[in-house]
Amino acid sequence: MNLTSPRRPGPNDDDTTGPIELPHVLVTVAEEGTLTATVDGTPFASPDASVWTRATFGPLMDAITKDRTIAARVEVRENDGSVFTDILRTRKPRRAVVPSETPVPETRRSRHARRVPRLAEVTVGGFVPGEDVAVATIVAHTDAIGTGEARTLIDLDDLPDGTHEVILLGRISGMLAVRRLT
């Protein structure tokens, strides 16, 4: 599919006073969540002949904009009649980093970034689904999942020496659990 049709003015064209036209992407959402897409009125099919869905919206936009190298005006029409419009801009090209010929001396920060964390997992039930759960010696926060269970990973190297227990506190339920780290 040619995204440059109809021809749009380029930076070297003599007539730069006219408006710049972006490809117009129209995405229509069906009741079951499937998507149909057109670019400037031309249907845009999936490269593998599968159906576009809400879950594949990102890959659809990447395919249309050629991995965000082409800017586009996107209009999404939901099956309930609501409409969302946005401009997808191009990404700035990334320059390759040339490795230095002279080795850089190691620092405390680079040693810390290179180390492998020692993690301990703590899982406790009884929380309200979705509630914020505080992890104390407050090193982190986590959320309870739909079953009311909260899970956290604790980097043992971040804890003060001698710390052998962790507290999980439900901010809504008041559920309090103390667990020994093993």
mmCIF file of C-alpha atoms in Angstrom:
data_model
loop_
_atom_site.group_PDB
_atom_site.id
_atom_site.type_symbol
_atom_site.label_atom_id
_atom_site.label_comp_id
_atom_site.label_asym_id
_atom_site.label_seq_id
_atom_site.Cartn_x
_atom_site.Cartn_y
_atom_site.Cartn_z
ATOM 1 C CA MET A 1 0.000 0.000 0.000
ATOM 2 C CA ASN A 2 1.328 3.397 -0.955
ATOM 3 C CA LEU A 3 0.970 5.976 1.835
ATOM 4 C CA THR A 4 2.279 8.805 -0.329
ATOM 5 C CA SER A 5 -0.719 8.853 -2.653
ATOM 6 C CA PRO A 6 -2.084 11.433 -3.263
ATOM 7 C CA ARG A 7 1.214 13.289 -3.574
ATOM 8 C CA ARG A 8 1.910 15.614 -0.703
ATOM 9 C CA PRO A 9 4.200 18.650 -0.833
ATOM 10 C CA GLY A 10 7.806 17.936 0.117
ATOM 11 C CA PRO A 11 10.387 20.203 1.757
ATOM 12 C CA ASN A 12 12.037 20.956 -1.607
ATOM 13 C CA ASP A 13 8.823 21.877 -3.443
ATOM 14 C CA ASP A 14 8.518 25.466 -4.691
ATOM 15 C CA ASP A 15 4.976 25.945 -3.323
ATOM 16 C CA THR A 16 5.349 25.764 0.465
ATOM 17 C CA THR A 17 2.436 28.065 1.221
ATOM 18 C CA GLY A 18 -0.216 25.315 1.062
ATOM 19 C CA PRO A 19 -1.246 23.147 3.993
ATOM 20 C CA ILE A 20 0.640 19.970 4.787
ATOM 21 C CA GLU A 21 -1.586 16.938 4.460
ATOM 22 C CA LEU A 22 -1.125 13.897 6.672
ATOM 23 C CA PRO A 23 -2.417 10.449 5.813
ATOM 24 C CA HIS A 24 -5.917 10.126 7.293
ATOM 25 C CA VAL A 25 -6.317 6.860 9.191
ATOM 26 C CA LEU A 26 -9.887 5.887 10.028
ATOM 27 C CA VAL A 27 -10.328 3.006 12.480
ATOM 28 C CA THR A 28 -13.841 1.716 13.063
ATOM 29 C CA VAL A 29 -14.480 -0.478 16.113
ATOM 30 C CA ALA A 30 -17.149 -3.169 15.779
ATOM 31 C CA GLU A 31 -19.281 -4.288 18.728
ATOM 32 C CA GLU A 32 -17.218 -7.459 19.213
ATOM 33 C CA GLY A 33 -13.986 -5.415 19.360
ATOM 34 C CA THR A 34 -12.645 -6.032 15.867
ATOM 35 C CA LEU A 35 -11.156 -3.112 13.965
ATOM 36 C CA THR A 36 -11.348 -2.088 10.340
ATOM 37 C CA ALA A 37 -8.833 0.470 9.146
ATOM 38 C CA THR A 38 -8.544 2.674 6.088
ATOM 39 C CA VAL A 39 -5.759 5.029 5.047
ATOM 40 C CA ASP A 40 -6.974 7.908 2.877
ATOM 41 C CA GLY A 41 -10.064 5.823 2.103
ATOM 42 C CA THR A 42 -8.136 2.686 1.067
ATOM 43 C CA PRO A 43 -8.698 -0.423 3.250
ATOM 44 C CA PHE A 44 -5.651 -1.456 5.291
ATOM 45 C CA ALA A 45 -5.624 -5.209 5.871
ATOM 46 C CA SER A 46 -3.519 -7.185 8.327
ATOM 47 C CA PRO A 47 -0.304 -8.485 6.690
ATOM 48 C CA ASP A 48 -0.998 -12.012 7.958
ATOM 49 C CA ALA A 49 -4.695 -11.909 6.926
ATOM 50 C CA SER A 50 -5.830 -11.986 10.570
ATOM 51 C CA VAL A 51 -8.406 -9.630 12.051
ATOM 52 C CA TRP A 52 -7.287 -6.401 13.739
ATOM 53 C CA THR A 53 -8.556 -6.180 17.351
ATOM 54 C CA ARG A 54 -8.259 -3.715 20.234
ATOM 55 C CA ALA A 55 -5.280 -5.760 21.444
ATOM 56 C CA THR A 56 -3.508 -5.249 18.090
ATOM 57 C CA PHE A 57 -4.175 -1.495 17.855
ATOM 58 C CA GLY A 58 -0.501 -0.665 18.564
ATOM 59 C CA PRO A 59 0.853 -3.026 15.881
ATOM 60 C CA LEU A 60 -1.816 -1.671 13.493
ATOM 61 C CA MET A 61 -0.598 1.899 14.038
ATOM 62 C CA ASP A 62 3.032 0.758 13.684
ATOM 63 C CA ALA A 63 2.195 -0.978 10.384
ATOM 64 C CA ILE A 64 0.360 2.058 9.005
ATOM 65 C CA THR A 65 3.029 4.565 10.067
ATOM 66 C CA LYS A 66 5.881 2.215 9.105
ATOM 67 C CA ASP A 67 7.100 1.985 12.708
ATOM 68 C CA ARG A 68 6.367 5.683 13.326
ATOM 69 C CA THR A 69 8.468 6.999 10.447
ATOM 70 C CA ILE A 70 5.353 8.601 8.887
ATOM 71 C CA ALA A 71 3.110 11.025 10.799
ATOM 72 C CA ALA A 72 -0.618 10.363 10.494
ATOM 73 C CA ARG A 73 -3.971 11.788 11.583
ATOM 74 C CA VAL A 74 -5.876 8.982 13.323
ATOM 75 C CA GLU A 75 -9.615 8.942 13.879
ATOM 76 C CA VAL A 76 -11.133 6.098 15.925
ATOM 77 C CA ARG A 77 -14.894 5.631 15.724
ATOM 78 C CA GLU A 78 -16.291 3.464 18.510
ATOM 79 C CA ASN A 79 -19.440 1.376 18.044
ATOM 80 C CA ASP A 80 -21.265 3.556 20.632
ATOM 81 C CA GLY A 81 -20.846 6.609 18.377
ATOM 82 C CA SER A 82 -17.947 8.244 20.243
ATOM 83 C CA VAL A 83 -14.999 9.478 18.183
ATOM 84 C CA PHE A 84 -11.350 9.922 19.193
ATOM 85 C CA THR A 85 -8.923 11.863 16.999
ATOM 86 C CA ASP A 86 -5.179 12.281 17.406
ATOM 87 C CA ILE A 87 -2.006 12.934 15.448
ATOM 88 C CA LEU A 88 0.660 10.231 15.596
ATOM 89 C CA ARG A 89 4.006 11.934 15.223
ATOM 90 C CA THR A 90 7.178 10.396 13.921
ATOM 91 C CA ARG A 91 9.838 9.206 16.307
ATOM 92 C CA LYS A 92 13.200 10.885 16.327
ATOM 93 C CA PRO A 93 15.788 8.572 14.765
ATOM 94 C CA ARG A 94 18.237 7.158 17.267
ATOM 95 C CA ARG A 95 21.922 7.449 16.588
ATOM 96 C CA ALA A 96 24.099 4.444 17.185
ATOM 97 C CA VAL A 97 26.486 4.898 20.085
ATOM 98 C CA VAL A 98 30.085 4.374 19.068
ATOM 99 C CA PRO A 99 31.962 2.483 21.788
ATOM 100 C CA SER A 100 34.892 4.336 23.265
ATOM 101 C CA GLU A 101 38.362 3.104 22.364
ATOM 102 C CA THR A 102 39.659 3.832 25.867
ATOM 103 C CA PRO A 103 38.067 1.775 28.656
ATOM 104 C CA VAL A 104 36.042 3.712 31.203
ATOM 105 C CA PRO A 105 37.071 3.097 34.828
ATOM 106 C CA GLU A 106 34.483 1.253 36.921
ATOM 107 C CA THR A 107 32.575 3.279 39.513
ATOM 108 C CA ARG A 108 30.415 2.322 42.496
ATOM 109 C CA ARG A 109 27.325 3.164 40.466
ATOM 110 C CA SER A 110 28.371 0.966 37.517
ATOM 111 C CA ARG A 111 29.152 -1.930 39.902
ATOM 112 C CA HIS A 112 25.744 -1.464 41.552
ATOM 113 C CA ALA A 113 23.960 -1.407 38.166
ATOM 114 C CA ARG A 114 25.735 -4.601 37.107
ATOM 115 C CA ARG A 115 24.969 -6.624 40.250
ATOM 116 C CA VAL A 116 22.300 -9.300 40.292
ATOM 117 C CA PRO A 117 19.589 -8.549 42.894
ATOM 118 C CA ARG A 118 18.821 -11.068 45.631
ATOM 119 C CA LEU A 119 15.010 -11.146 45.745
ATOM 120 C CA ALA A 120 12.523 -12.522 48.255
ATOM 121 C CA GLU A 121 8.847 -12.992 47.327
ATOM 122 C CA VAL A 122 6.066 -12.412 49.834
ATOM 123 C CA THR A 123 2.469 -13.362 48.926
ATOM 124 C CA VAL A 124 -0.444 -12.798 51.318
ATOM 125 C CA GLY A 125 -4.207 -13.195 50.791
ATOM 126 C CA GLY A 126 -7.125 -11.358 52.402
ATOM 127 C CA PHE A 127 -6.803 -7.925 50.813
ATOM 128 C CA VAL A 128 -9.585 -6.082 48.983
ATOM 129 C CA PRO A 129 -9.127 -6.663 45.223
ATOM 130 C CA GLY A 130 -7.274 -3.707 43.674
ATOM 131 C CA GLU A 131 -6.408 -1.980 46.944
ATOM 132 C CA ASP A 132 -3.045 -0.309 47.512
ATOM 133 C CA VAL A 133 -0.887 -2.469 49.775
ATOM 134 C CA ALA A 134 2.042 -0.860 51.637
ATOM 135 C CA VAL A 135 5.209 -2.893 52.017
ATOM 136 C CA ALA A 136 7.224 -1.980 55.112
ATOM 137 C CA THR A 137 10.077 -1.214 55.977
ATOM 138 C CA ILE A 138 8.423 0.847 53.359
ATOM 139 C CA VAL A 139 10.650 -0.100 50.456
ATOM 140 C CA ALA A 140 7.794 -0.412 47.930
ATOM 141 C CA HIS A 141 4.053 -0.432 47.280
ATOM 142 C CA THR A 142 2.034 -3.005 45.373
ATOM 143 C CA ASP A 143 -1.620 -3.603 44.454
ATOM 144 C CA ALA A 144 -3.878 -6.510 45.351
ATOM 145 C CA ILE A 145 -5.043 -8.505 42.324
ATOM 146 C CA GLY A 146 -8.641 -9.497 41.535
ATOM 147 C CA THR A 147 -8.540 -12.376 44.036
ATOM 148 C CA GLY A 148 -7.483 -10.078 46.888
ATOM 149 C CA GLU A 149 -3.929 -11.417 46.893
ATOM 150 C CA ALA A 150 -0.933 -9.068 47.060
ATOM 151 C CA ARG A 151 2.554 -10.004 45.834
ATOM 152 C CA THR A 152 5.833 -8.148 46.108
ATOM 153 C CA LEU A 153 9.470 -8.820 45.272
ATOM 154 C CA ILE A 154 11.991 -7.399 47.700
ATOM 155 C CA ASP A 155 15.648 -6.916 46.860
ATOM 156 C CA LEU A 156 17.351 -8.187 50.011
ATOM 157 C CA ASP A 157 20.352 -5.937 49.357
ATOM 158 C CA ASP A 158 18.094 -2.863 49.764
ATOM 159 C CA LEU A 159 17.135 -3.801 53.322
ATOM 160 C CA PRO A 160 19.099 -2.714 56.386
ATOM 161 C CA ASP A 161 21.289 -5.403 57.931
ATOM 162 C CA GLY A 162 19.406 -7.599 60.372
ATOM 163 C CA THR A 163 15.950 -7.061 58.776
ATOM 164 C CA HIS A 164 14.234 -10.431 58.671
ATOM 165 C CA GLU A 165 10.544 -9.507 58.496
ATOM 166 C CA VAL A 166 8.269 -7.568 56.137
ATOM 167 C CA ILE A 167 4.857 -5.969 56.787
ATOM 168 C CA LEU A 168 2.073 -5.734 54.194
ATOM 169 C CA LEU A 169 -0.673 -3.246 55.078
ATOM 170 C CA GLY A 170 -3.907 -2.863 53.095
ATOM 171 C CA ARG A 171 -4.686 0.851 52.768
ATOM 172 C CA ILE A 172 -8.452 0.196 52.436
ATOM 173 C CA SER A 173 -9.105 -3.038 54.324
ATOM 174 C CA GLY A 174 -6.651 -2.414 57.123
ATOM 175 C CA MET A 175 -5.434 -5.995 56.572
ATOM 176 C CA LEU A 176 -2.037 -6.362 58.228
ATOM 177 C CA ALA A 177 0.333 -9.239 57.605
ATOM 178 C CA VAL A 178 3.813 -9.764 58.988
ATOM 179 C CA ARG A 179 5.961 -12.361 57.203
ATOM 180 C CA ARG A 180 9.477 -13.585 57.887
ATOM 181 C CA LEU A 181 11.855 -13.386 54.933
ATOM 182 C CA THR A 182 13.482 -16.731 54.252
#
